[in-house]
Amino acid sequence: MSNLTPMGFNDLLAGNARYASGFQWAGTPGVAARGVAVITCMDSRLDPLAMLDLTVGDAKILRTPGGRVTPEVVTGLVVGVHLLGVDRILVIAHTRCAMASGDDAQIADAIAAADGTRVHGMAIGASTDQAAALDFDVSLLRADPLVSAEIGGFMYDVDTGILTQVH
Ligand SMILES: [Zn+2]
């Protein structure tokens, strides 16, 4: 991407001004009030707090491509469990996820086809076997003695809003 036209951030700062004008969360503690941590995808169709009927202050949210459990996610969960009140962890995959449309090489191919950028070899965490990836990530967390919390694996349907526990 070499021909980007800068848009600036003024529209977003204006949005923040509207948000801050009605701000109601002053003094909210940093400990997760509902004891919840959510690991899910970066997908723009997912609103993790809203899908669980949670609000500001309730949960720690960790997002990655595909909602995969990366070393940084584990770090966040260790801090969350031992310092920030987390005792339940939801790993949430979702339907029509781009990271389930191919393996890492195929996603790199798609990026190359989209704008010519080559990222082959980058660890993306993509997998066409989404169920296996979720099962592996849940197993990984359950086997980690530092992540001492109740851990569940879930699938979210982006076309119905329904969350289903699968692990
Ligand atoms: Zn996704």
Tab-separated table of N, CA and C and ligand atoms in Angstrom:
chain	number	residue	atom	x	y	z
A	1	MET	N	0.858	-1.193	0.000
A	1	MET	CA	0.000	0.000	0.000
A	1	MET	C	0.887	1.233	0.000
A	2	SER	N	1.091	1.845	-1.149
A	2	SER	CA	1.966	3.003	-1.214
A	2	SER	C	1.223	4.263	-1.655
A	3	ASN	N	-0.044	4.131	-2.059
A	3	ASN	CA	-0.768	5.291	-2.583
A	3	ASN	C	-1.942	5.675	-1.689
A	4	LEU	N	-1.728	5.523	-0.362
A	4	LEU	CA	-2.783	5.885	0.575
A	4	LEU	C	-2.988	7.389	0.602
A	5	THR	N	-4.239	7.816	0.591
A	5	THR	CA	-4.570	9.220	0.816
A	5	THR	C	-4.935	9.383	2.281
A	6	PRO	N	-4.151	10.177	3.037
A	6	PRO	CA	-4.450	10.307	4.471
A	6	PRO	C	-5.841	10.896	4.689
A	7	MET	N	-6.611	10.240	5.519
A	7	MET	CA	-7.949	10.727	5.852
A	7	MET	C	-7.939	11.545	7.123
A	8	GLY	N	-6.883	11.371	7.939
A	8	GLY	CA	-6.853	12.011	9.241
A	8	GLY	C	-7.834	11.338	10.183
A	9	PHE	N	-7.969	11.898	11.362
A	9	PHE	CA	-8.764	11.266	12.413
A	9	PHE	C	-9.844	12.180	12.971
A	10	ASN	N	-10.090	13.281	12.274
A	10	ASN	CA	-11.003	14.278	12.837
A	10	ASN	C	-12.419	13.744	13.048
A	11	ASP	N	-12.891	12.903	12.131
A	11	ASP	CA	-14.247	12.351	12.307
A	11	ASP	C	-14.320	11.507	13.574
A	12	LEU	N	-13.231	10.801	13.845
A	12	LEU	CA	-13.223	9.934	15.026
A	12	LEU	C	-13.047	10.735	16.309
A	13	LEU	N	-12.228	11.785	16.246
A	13	LEU	CA	-12.101	12.650	17.422
A	13	LEU	C	-13.408	13.381	17.708
A	14	ALA	N	-14.153	13.711	16.657
A	14	ALA	CA	-15.472	14.312	16.866
A	14	ALA	C	-16.413	13.299	17.519
A	15	GLY	N	-16.299	12.067	17.085
A	15	GLY	CA	-17.098	11.020	17.713
A	15	GLY	C	-16.747	10.854	19.177
A	16	ASN	N	-15.447	10.930	19.474
A	16	ASN	CA	-15.038	10.830	20.871
A	16	ASN	C	-15.557	11.991	21.702
A	17	ALA	N	-15.596	13.181	21.110
A	17	ALA	CA	-16.119	14.339	21.847
A	17	ALA	C	-17.574	14.107	22.235
A	18	ARG	N	-18.354	13.522	21.309
A	18	ARG	CA	-19.753	13.205	21.629
A	18	ARG	C	-19.812	12.157	22.746
A	19	TYR	N	-18.946	11.150	22.645
A	19	TYR	CA	-18.905	10.093	23.658
A	19	TYR	C	-18.557	10.660	25.038
A	20	ALA	N	-17.490	11.469	25.082
A	20	ALA	CA	-17.014	11.999	26.363
A	20	ALA	C	-18.009	12.977	26.975
A	21	SER	N	-18.842	13.626	26.126
A	21	SER	CA	-19.798	14.604	26.659
A	21	SER	C	-20.854	13.933	27.532
A	22	GLY	N	-21.088	12.657	27.301
A	22	GLY	CA	-22.049	11.935	28.131
A	22	GLY	C	-21.388	10.866	28.987
A	23	PHE	N	-20.096	11.051	29.281
A	23	PHE	CA	-19.312	9.999	29.941
A	23	PHE	C	-19.836	9.686	31.332
A	24	GLN	N	-20.012	8.402	31.602
A	24	GLN	CA	-20.611	7.992	32.868
A	24	GLN	C	-19.784	6.954	33.610
A	25	TRP	N	-18.538	6.748	33.179
A	25	TRP	CA	-17.768	5.641	33.748
A	25	TRP	C	-16.613	6.106	34.627
A	26	ALA	N	-16.599	7.373	35.024
A	26	ALA	CA	-15.514	7.870	35.871
A	26	ALA	C	-15.410	7.041	37.147
A	27	GLY	N	-14.186	6.657	37.494
A	27	GLY	CA	-13.962	5.938	38.741
A	27	GLY	C	-14.208	4.447	38.670
A	28	THR	N	-14.586	3.922	37.486
A	28	THR	CA	-14.801	2.475	37.355
A	28	THR	C	-13.494	1.737	37.643
A	29	PRO	N	-13.529	0.717	38.509
A	29	PRO	CA	-12.298	-0.032	38.801
A	29	PRO	C	-11.782	-0.797	37.577
A	30	GLY	N	-10.470	-1.068	37.540
A	30	GLY	CA	-9.886	-1.838	36.449
A	30	GLY	C	-10.049	-3.334	36.606
A	31	VAL	N	-10.477	-3.792	37.776
A	31	VAL	CA	-10.761	-5.212	37.971
A	31	VAL	C	-12.043	-5.550	37.219
A	32	ALA	N	-12.055	-6.713	36.523
A	32	ALA	CA	-13.231	-7.113	35.748
A	32	ALA	C	-14.392	-7.412	36.696
A	33	ALA	N	-15.411	-6.569	36.671
A	33	ALA	CA	-16.493	-6.660	37.657
A	33	ALA	C	-17.244	-7.980	37.587
A	34	ARG	N	-17.367	-8.562	36.386
A	34	ARG	CA	-18.072	-9.835	36.241
A	34	ARG	C	-17.101	-11.013	36.196
A	35	GLY	N	-15.808	-10.748	36.357
A	35	GLY	CA	-14.814	-11.823	36.394
A	35	GLY	C	-14.591	-12.512	35.063
A	36	VAL	N	-14.914	-11.802	33.975
A	36	VAL	CA	-14.919	-12.435	32.653
A	36	VAL	C	-13.753	-11.936	31.799
A	37	ALA	N	-13.136	-12.869	31.058
A	37	ALA	CA	-12.228	-12.507	29.974
A	37	ALA	C	-12.740	-13.160	28.695
A	38	VAL	N	-12.683	-12.425	27.598
A	38	VAL	CA	-13.125	-12.922	26.292
A	38	VAL	C	-11.953	-12.851	25.322
A	39	ILE	N	-11.675	-13.981	24.662
A	39	ILE	CA	-10.733	-13.989	23.546
A	39	ILE	C	-11.557	-14.193	22.295
A	40	THR	N	-11.490	-13.249	21.377
A	40	THR	CA	-12.261	-13.422	20.151
A	40	THR	C	-11.575	-12.736	18.987
A	41	CYS	N	-12.201	-12.860	17.833
A	41	CYS	CA	-11.623	-12.371	16.580
A	41	CYS	C	-11.714	-10.843	16.488
A	42	MET	N	-10.851	-10.276	15.668
A	42	MET	CA	-10.867	-8.838	15.395
A	42	MET	C	-12.018	-8.429	14.469
A	43	ASP	N	-12.793	-9.387	14.016
A	43	ASP	CA	-13.847	-9.137	13.016
A	43	ASP	C	-14.754	-7.976	13.429
A	44	SER	N	-15.039	-7.093	12.486
A	44	SER	CA	-15.825	-5.883	12.767
A	44	SER	C	-17.298	-6.163	13.037
A	45	ARG	N	-17.740	-7.401	12.801
A	45	ARG	CA	-19.139	-7.741	13.091
A	45	ARG	C	-19.347	-8.187	14.533
A	46	LEU	N	-18.255	-8.305	15.289
A	46	LEU	CA	-18.348	-8.804	16.664
A	46	LEU	C	-18.294	-7.654	17.669
A	47	ASP	N	-19.263	-7.618	18.567
A	47	ASP	CA	-19.306	-6.636	19.657
A	47	ASP	C	-19.299	-7.450	20.952
A	48	PRO	N	-18.110	-7.787	21.464
A	48	PRO	CA	-18.013	-8.787	22.545
A	48	PRO	C	-18.808	-8.438	23.795
A	49	LEU	N	-18.785	-7.182	24.210
A	49	LEU	CA	-19.552	-6.828	25.409
A	49	LEU	C	-21.043	-6.967	25.149
A	50	ALA	N	-21.508	-6.433	24.027
A	50	ALA	CA	-22.941	-6.458	23.732
A	50	ALA	C	-23.458	-7.879	23.566
A	51	MET	N	-22.666	-8.764	22.924
A	51	MET	CA	-23.163	-10.124	22.670
A	51	MET	C	-23.369	-10.903	23.971
A	52	LEU	N	-22.711	-10.464	25.046
A	52	LEU	CA	-22.853	-11.138	26.342
A	52	LEU	C	-23.684	-10.306	27.322
A	53	ASP	N	-24.268	-9.233	26.809
A	53	ASP	CA	-25.041	-8.308	27.650
A	53	ASP	C	-24.199	-7.786	28.815
A	54	LEU	N	-22.926	-7.468	28.503
A	54	LEU	CA	-22.010	-6.891	29.490
A	54	LEU	C	-21.809	-5.418	29.161
A	55	THR	N	-21.148	-4.716	30.072
A	55	THR	CA	-20.911	-3.291	29.838
A	55	THR	C	-19.505	-2.917	30.291
A	56	VAL	N	-19.168	-1.650	30.179
A	56	VAL	CA	-17.847	-1.150	30.578
A	56	VAL	C	-17.543	-1.581	32.015
A	57	GLY	N	-16.337	-2.101	32.217
A	57	GLY	CA	-15.916	-2.500	33.552
A	57	GLY	C	-16.135	-3.971	33.859
A	58	ASP	N	-16.925	-4.659	33.004
A	58	ASP	CA	-17.296	-6.038	33.314
A	58	ASP	C	-16.254	-7.070	32.930
A	59	ALA	N	-15.512	-6.842	31.838
A	59	ALA	CA	-14.734	-7.929	31.240
A	59	ALA	C	-13.448	-7.429	30.594
A	60	LYS	N	-12.467	-8.348	30.532
A	60	LYS	CA	-11.244	-8.121	29.763
A	60	LYS	C	-11.467	-8.691	28.369
A	61	ILE	N	-11.125	-7.928	27.332
A	61	ILE	CA	-11.333	-8.366	25.957
A	61	ILE	C	-9.983	-8.443	25.245
A	62	LEU	N	-9.666	-9.623	24.721
A	62	LEU	CA	-8.415	-9.830	23.994
A	62	LEU	C	-8.777	-10.282	22.583
A	63	ARG	N	-8.319	-9.542	21.580
A	63	ARG	CA	-8.739	-9.843	20.207
A	63	ARG	C	-7.542	-10.098	19.314
A	64	THR	N	-7.658	-11.133	18.492
A	64	THR	CA	-6.618	-11.505	17.535
A	64	THR	C	-7.306	-11.911	16.230
A	65	PRO	N	-6.556	-12.017	15.126
A	65	PRO	CA	-7.152	-12.581	13.914
A	65	PRO	C	-7.645	-14.001	14.188
A	66	GLY	N	-8.924	-14.246	13.976
A	66	GLY	CA	-9.490	-15.573	14.204
A	66	GLY	C	-9.778	-15.886	15.660
A	67	GLY	N	-9.447	-14.965	16.561
A	67	GLY	CA	-9.642	-15.251	17.979
A	67	GLY	C	-8.683	-16.315	18.495
A	68	ARG	N	-7.547	-16.464	17.806
A	68	ARG	CA	-6.587	-17.493	18.200
A	68	ARG	C	-5.852	-17.092	19.480
A	69	VAL	N	-5.474	-18.110	20.255
A	69	VAL	CA	-4.736	-17.884	21.496
A	69	VAL	C	-3.247	-17.792	21.173
A	70	THR	N	-2.729	-16.586	21.215
A	70	THR	CA	-1.310	-16.326	20.949
A	70	THR	C	-0.569	-16.179	22.280
A	71	PRO	N	0.762	-16.154	22.256
A	71	PRO	CA	1.499	-15.922	23.518
A	71	PRO	C	1.070	-14.637	24.221
A	72	GLU	N	0.749	-13.596	23.450
A	72	GLU	CA	0.325	-12.328	24.068
A	72	GLU	C	-1.028	-12.491	24.759
A	73	VAL	N	-1.891	-13.315	24.185
A	73	VAL	CA	-3.186	-13.601	24.815
A	73	VAL	C	-2.975	-14.317	26.143
A	74	VAL	N	-2.075	-15.296	26.150
A	74	VAL	CA	-1.792	-16.021	27.397
A	74	VAL	C	-1.264	-15.053	28.445
A	75	THR	N	-0.375	-14.152	28.048
A	75	THR	CA	0.137	-13.150	28.981
A	75	THR	C	-1.005	-12.336	29.575
A	76	GLY	N	-1.910	-11.892	28.720
A	76	GLY	CA	-3.053	-11.113	29.196
A	76	GLY	C	-3.919	-11.893	30.160
A	77	LEU	N	-4.096	-13.179	29.886
A	77	LEU	CA	-4.933	-14.003	30.763
A	77	LEU	C	-4.252	-14.248	32.108
A	78	VAL	N	-2.946	-14.449	32.102
A	78	VAL	CA	-2.230	-14.640	33.373
A	78	VAL	C	-2.384	-13.396	34.248
A	79	VAL	N	-2.208	-12.226	33.653
A	79	VAL	CA	-2.393	-10.980	34.404
A	79	VAL	C	-3.852	-10.850	34.839
A	80	GLY	N	-4.766	-11.174	33.934
A	80	GLY	CA	-6.190	-11.069	34.246
A	80	GLY	C	-6.605	-11.959	35.399
A	81	VAL	N	-6.131	-13.202	35.386
A	81	VAL	CA	-6.514	-14.165	36.420
A	81	VAL	C	-5.906	-13.797	37.774
A	82	HIS	N	-4.652	-13.382	37.773
A	82	HIS	CA	-3.942	-13.219	39.041
A	82	HIS	C	-3.954	-11.798	39.597
A	83	LEU	N	-4.403	-10.842	38.766
A	83	LEU	CA	-4.376	-9.451	39.227
A	83	LEU	C	-5.680	-8.700	39.003
A	84	LEU	N	-6.461	-9.106	37.997
A	84	LEU	CA	-7.571	-8.268	37.557
A	84	LEU	C	-8.936	-8.947	37.648
A	85	GLY	N	-9.019	-9.988	38.500
A	85	GLY	CA	-10.326	-10.519	38.864
A	85	GLY	C	-10.950	-11.511	37.900
A	86	VAL	N	-10.200	-12.002	36.917
A	86	VAL	CA	-10.778	-12.927	35.937
A	86	VAL	C	-10.875	-14.341	36.520
A	87	ASP	N	-12.085	-14.928	36.469
A	87	ASP	CA	-12.231	-16.332	36.869
A	87	ASP	C	-12.991	-17.175	35.845
A	88	ARG	N	-13.490	-16.541	34.782
A	88	ARG	CA	-14.118	-17.275	33.671
A	88	ARG	C	-13.574	-16.730	32.357
A	89	ILE	N	-13.200	-17.652	31.461
A	89	ILE	CA	-12.599	-17.269	30.180
A	89	ILE	C	-13.406	-17.884	29.041
A	90	LEU	N	-13.831	-17.044	28.111
A	90	LEU	CA	-14.555	-17.508	26.927
A	90	LEU	C	-13.664	-17.325	25.693
A	91	VAL	N	-13.408	-18.426	24.976
A	91	VAL	CA	-12.724	-18.362	23.689
A	91	VAL	C	-13.812	-18.457	22.621
A	92	ILE	N	-13.972	-17.393	21.831
A	92	ILE	CA	-15.120	-17.302	20.931
A	92	ILE	C	-14.669	-17.208	19.474
A	93	ALA	N	-14.931	-18.281	18.715
A	93	ALA	CA	-14.764	-18.248	17.252
A	93	ALA	C	-16.093	-17.809	16.646
A	94	HIS	N	-16.099	-17.532	15.342
A	94	HIS	CA	-17.358	-17.083	14.753
A	94	HIS	C	-17.529	-17.591	13.326
A	95	THR	N	-18.781	-17.629	12.900
A	95	THR	CA	-19.095	-18.066	11.538
A	95	THR	C	-18.575	-17.043	10.522
A	96	ARG	N	-18.329	-17.504	9.322
A	96	ARG	CA	-17.856	-16.681	8.195
A	96	ARG	C	-16.608	-15.886	8.537
A	97	CYS	N	-15.712	-16.526	9.328
A	97	CYS	CA	-14.444	-15.880	9.717
A	97	CYS	C	-13.442	-15.964	8.563
A	98	ALA	N	-12.835	-14.838	8.229
A	98	ALA	CA	-11.834	-14.821	7.152
A	98	ALA	C	-10.658	-15.733	7.484
A	99	MET	N	-10.342	-15.871	8.775
A	99	MET	CA	-9.200	-16.683	9.185
A	99	MET	C	-9.500	-18.181	9.114
A	100	ALA	N	-10.754	-18.526	8.776
A	100	ALA	CA	-11.120	-19.923	8.557
A	100	ALA	C	-11.345	-20.206	7.073
A	101	SER	N	-11.041	-19.213	6.234
A	101	SER	CA	-11.272	-19.370	4.795
A	101	SER	C	-10.082	-20.008	4.080
A	102	GLY	N	-8.997	-20.211	4.811
A	102	GLY	CA	-7.818	-20.825	4.220
A	102	GLY	C	-6.761	-21.035	5.283
A	103	ASP	N	-5.631	-21.646	4.870
A	103	ASP	CA	-4.508	-21.734	5.797
A	103	ASP	C	-3.648	-20.464	5.645
A	104	ASP	N	-2.560	-20.385	6.406
A	104	ASP	CA	-1.744	-19.169	6.382
A	104	ASP	C	-1.278	-18.825	4.959
A	105	ALA	N	-0.862	-19.835	4.200
A	105	ALA	CA	-0.361	-19.585	2.838
A	105	ALA	C	-1.468	-19.046	1.944
A	106	GLN	N	-2.679	-19.560	2.148
A	106	GLN	CA	-3.795	-19.100	1.318
A	106	GLN	C	-4.223	-17.674	1.681
A	107	ILE	N	-4.152	-17.335	2.978
A	107	ILE	CA	-4.449	-15.955	3.369
A	107	ILE	C	-3.378	-15.025	2.791
A	108	ALA	N	-2.116	-15.458	2.838
A	108	ALA	CA	-1.034	-14.655	2.243
A	108	ALA	C	-1.257	-14.507	0.741
A	109	ASP	N	-1.710	-15.564	0.095
A	109	ASP	CA	-2.039	-15.477	-1.339
A	109	ASP	C	-3.127	-14.438	-1.584
A	110	ALA	N	-4.145	-14.431	-0.698
A	110	ALA	CA	-5.260	-13.496	-0.858
A	110	ALA	C	-4.788	-12.051	-0.689
A	111	ILE	N	-3.862	-11.831	0.258
A	111	ILE	CA	-3.318	-10.486	0.460
A	111	ILE	C	-2.509	-10.065	-0.768
A	112	ALA	N	-1.718	-10.986	-1.291
A	112	ALA	CA	-0.922	-10.683	-2.497
A	112	ALA	C	-1.842	-10.348	-3.667
A	113	ALA	N	-2.945	-11.095	-3.777
A	113	ALA	CA	-3.887	-10.842	-4.868
A	113	ALA	C	-4.617	-9.522	-4.673
A	114	ALA	N	-4.846	-9.142	-3.404
A	114	ALA	CA	-5.619	-7.929	-3.123
A	114	ALA	C	-4.827	-6.667	-3.448
A	115	ASP	N	-3.563	-6.622	-3.021
A	115	ASP	CA	-2.823	-5.369	-3.261
A	115	ASP	C	-1.332	-5.572	-3.538
A	116	GLY	N	-0.935	-6.823	-3.756
A	116	GLY	CA	0.443	-7.087	-4.151
A	116	GLY	C	1.422	-7.255	-3.005
A	117	THR	N	0.946	-7.026	-1.774
A	117	THR	CA	1.846	-7.156	-0.624
A	117	THR	C	2.119	-8.630	-0.350
A	118	ARG	N	3.389	-8.966	-0.132
A	118	ARG	CA	3.759	-10.356	0.122
A	118	ARG	C	4.069	-10.545	1.608
A	119	VAL	N	3.298	-11.418	2.250
A	119	VAL	CA	3.522	-11.709	3.673
A	119	VAL	C	3.666	-13.208	3.913
A	120	HIS	N	4.009	-13.940	2.859
A	120	HIS	CA	4.177	-15.380	3.007
A	120	HIS	C	5.234	-15.676	4.063
A	121	GLY	N	4.908	-16.589	4.973
A	121	GLY	CA	5.813	-16.913	6.069
A	121	GLY	C	5.409	-16.254	7.371
A	122	MET	N	4.568	-15.234	7.296
A	122	MET	CA	4.082	-14.615	8.535
A	122	MET	C	3.127	-15.578	9.228
A	123	ALA	N	3.298	-15.747	10.541
A	123	ALA	CA	2.402	-16.625	11.307
A	123	ALA	C	1.071	-15.912	11.504
A	124	ILE	N	0.035	-16.379	10.816
A	124	ILE	CA	-1.275	-15.737	10.857
A	124	ILE	C	-2.223	-16.490	11.800
A	125	GLY	N	-2.084	-17.797	11.848
A	125	GLY	CA	-2.977	-18.601	12.691
A	125	GLY	C	-4.249	-19.003	11.990
A	126	ALA	N	-4.280	-18.873	10.664
A	126	ALA	CA	-5.471	-19.256	9.908
A	126	ALA	C	-5.564	-20.776	9.773
A	127	SER	N	-6.803	-21.277	9.704
A	127	SER	CA	-7.009	-22.719	9.535
A	127	SER	C	-8.411	-22.968	9.008
A	128	THR	N	-8.524	-23.835	8.007
A	128	THR	CA	-9.848	-24.189	7.509
A	128	THR	C	-10.577	-25.108	8.484
A	129	ASP	N	-9.824	-25.735	9.393
A	129	ASP	CA	-10.458	-26.590	10.415
A	129	ASP	C	-10.677	-25.746	11.674
A	130	GLN	N	-11.704	-24.904	11.618
A	130	GLN	CA	-11.962	-23.949	12.694
A	130	GLN	C	-12.275	-24.660	14.008
A	131	ALA	N	-13.008	-25.781	13.921
A	131	ALA	CA	-13.363	-26.520	15.138
A	131	ALA	C	-12.120	-27.066	15.823
A	132	ALA	N	-11.183	-27.570	15.030
A	132	ALA	CA	-9.946	-28.106	15.596
A	132	ALA	C	-9.113	-26.994	16.222
A	133	ALA	N	-9.071	-25.831	15.569
A	133	ALA	CA	-8.297	-24.712	16.104
A	133	ALA	C	-8.871	-24.262	17.445
A	134	LEU	N	-10.194	-24.192	17.534
A	134	LEU	CA	-10.831	-23.788	18.795
A	134	LEU	C	-10.566	-24.831	19.881
A	135	ASP	N	-10.706	-26.101	19.513
A	135	ASP	CA	-10.447	-27.185	20.464
A	135	ASP	C	-9.011	-27.115	20.978
A	136	PHE	N	-8.069	-26.874	20.069
A	136	PHE	CA	-6.662	-26.793	20.461
A	136	PHE	C	-6.428	-25.622	21.408
A	137	ASP	N	-6.992	-24.457	21.070
A	137	ASP	CA	-6.754	-23.274	21.898
A	137	ASP	C	-7.349	-23.432	23.298
A	138	VAL	N	-8.545	-24.033	23.382
A	138	VAL	CA	-9.163	-24.279	24.691
A	138	VAL	C	-8.308	-25.271	25.483
A	139	SER	N	-7.844	-26.324	24.818
A	139	SER	CA	-6.992	-27.321	25.483
A	139	SER	C	-5.693	-26.697	25.976
A	140	LEU	N	-5.135	-25.818	25.154
A	140	LEU	CA	-3.890	-25.132	25.515
A	140	LEU	C	-4.070	-24.341	26.806
A	141	LEU	N	-5.173	-23.610	26.911
A	141	LEU	CA	-5.413	-22.798	28.106
A	141	LEU	C	-5.703	-23.670	29.316
A	142	ARG	N	-6.496	-24.732	29.115
A	142	ARG	CA	-6.838	-25.602	30.245
A	142	ARG	C	-5.614	-26.320	30.795
A	143	ALA	N	-4.595	-26.522	29.951
A	143	ALA	CA	-3.383	-27.223	30.381
A	143	ALA	C	-2.365	-26.285	31.012
A	144	ASP	N	-2.652	-24.979	30.989
A	144	ASP	CA	-1.679	-24.014	31.509
A	144	ASP	C	-1.961	-23.736	32.986
A	145	PRO	N	-1.066	-24.162	33.883
A	145	PRO	CA	-1.328	-23.994	35.317
A	145	PRO	C	-1.418	-22.533	35.749
A	146	LEU	N	-0.893	-21.637	34.944
A	146	LEU	CA	-0.962	-20.213	35.299
A	146	LEU	C	-2.298	-19.583	34.904
A	147	VAL	N	-3.079	-20.285	34.070
A	147	VAL	CA	-4.382	-19.768	33.655
A	147	VAL	C	-5.452	-20.534	34.448
A	148	SER	N	-5.500	-20.254	35.747
A	148	SER	CA	-6.363	-21.013	36.659
A	148	SER	C	-7.746	-20.373	36.712
A	149	ALA	N	-8.580	-20.729	35.729
A	149	ALA	CA	-9.933	-20.197	35.623
A	149	ALA	C	-10.802	-21.215	34.898
A	150	GLU	N	-12.124	-21.032	34.956
A	150	GLU	CA	-13.034	-21.861	34.164
A	150	GLU	C	-12.932	-21.402	32.710
A	151	ILE	N	-12.740	-22.355	31.796
A	151	ILE	CA	-12.466	-22.007	30.397
A	151	ILE	C	-13.465	-22.708	29.491
A	152	GLY	N	-14.115	-21.955	28.611
A	152	GLY	CA	-15.063	-22.534	27.656
A	152	GLY	C	-14.756	-22.095	26.237
A	153	GLY	N	-15.106	-22.956	25.274
A	153	GLY	CA	-14.969	-22.632	23.852
A	153	GLY	C	-16.347	-22.434	23.241
A	154	PHE	N	-16.507	-21.406	22.422
A	154	PHE	CA	-17.827	-21.017	21.928
A	154	PHE	C	-17.765	-20.657	20.441
A	155	MET	N	-18.948	-20.760	19.797
A	155	MET	CA	-19.091	-20.311	18.411
A	155	MET	C	-20.179	-19.256	18.364
A	156	TYR	N	-19.852	-18.131	17.720
A	156	TYR	CA	-20.806	-17.027	17.575
A	156	TYR	C	-21.244	-16.945	16.116
A	157	ASP	N	-22.546	-16.862	15.915
A	157	ASP	CA	-23.109	-16.781	14.565
A	157	ASP	C	-23.316	-15.308	14.205
A	158	VAL	N	-22.559	-14.810	13.232
A	158	VAL	CA	-22.624	-13.381	12.886
A	158	VAL	C	-23.937	-13.010	12.193
A	159	ASP	N	-24.735	-14.020	11.816
A	159	ASP	CA	-25.996	-13.733	11.137
A	159	ASP	C	-27.217	-13.862	12.041
A	160	THR	N	-27.032	-14.414	13.245
A	160	THR	CA	-28.163	-14.513	14.189
A	160	THR	C	-27.850	-13.859	15.534
A	161	GLY	N	-26.555	-13.653	15.838
A	161	GLY	CA	-26.165	-13.123	17.140
A	161	GLY	C	-26.141	-14.174	18.235
A	162	ILE	N	-26.374	-15.437	17.866
A	162	ILE	CA	-26.460	-16.502	18.874
A	162	ILE	C	-25.076	-17.088	19.168
A	163	LEU	N	-24.783	-17.213	20.479
A	163	LEU	CA	-23.528	-17.801	20.954
A	163	LEU	C	-23.824	-19.205	21.480
A	164	THR	N	-23.018	-20.188	21.033
A	164	THR	CA	-23.229	-21.576	21.434
A	164	THR	C	-21.943	-22.131	22.033
A	165	GLN	N	-22.064	-22.775	23.214
A	165	GLN	CA	-20.872	-23.383	23.805
A	165	GLN	C	-20.583	-24.711	23.127
A	166	VAL	N	-19.349	-24.903	22.694
A	166	VAL	CA	-18.959	-26.135	22.004
A	166	VAL	C	-17.879	-26.902	22.761
A	167	HIS	N	-17.235	-26.262	23.734
A	167	HIS	CA	-16.228	-26.962	24.547
A	167	HIS	C	-16.416	-26.599	26.010
B	1	ZN	ZN	-12.883	-13.727	12.300
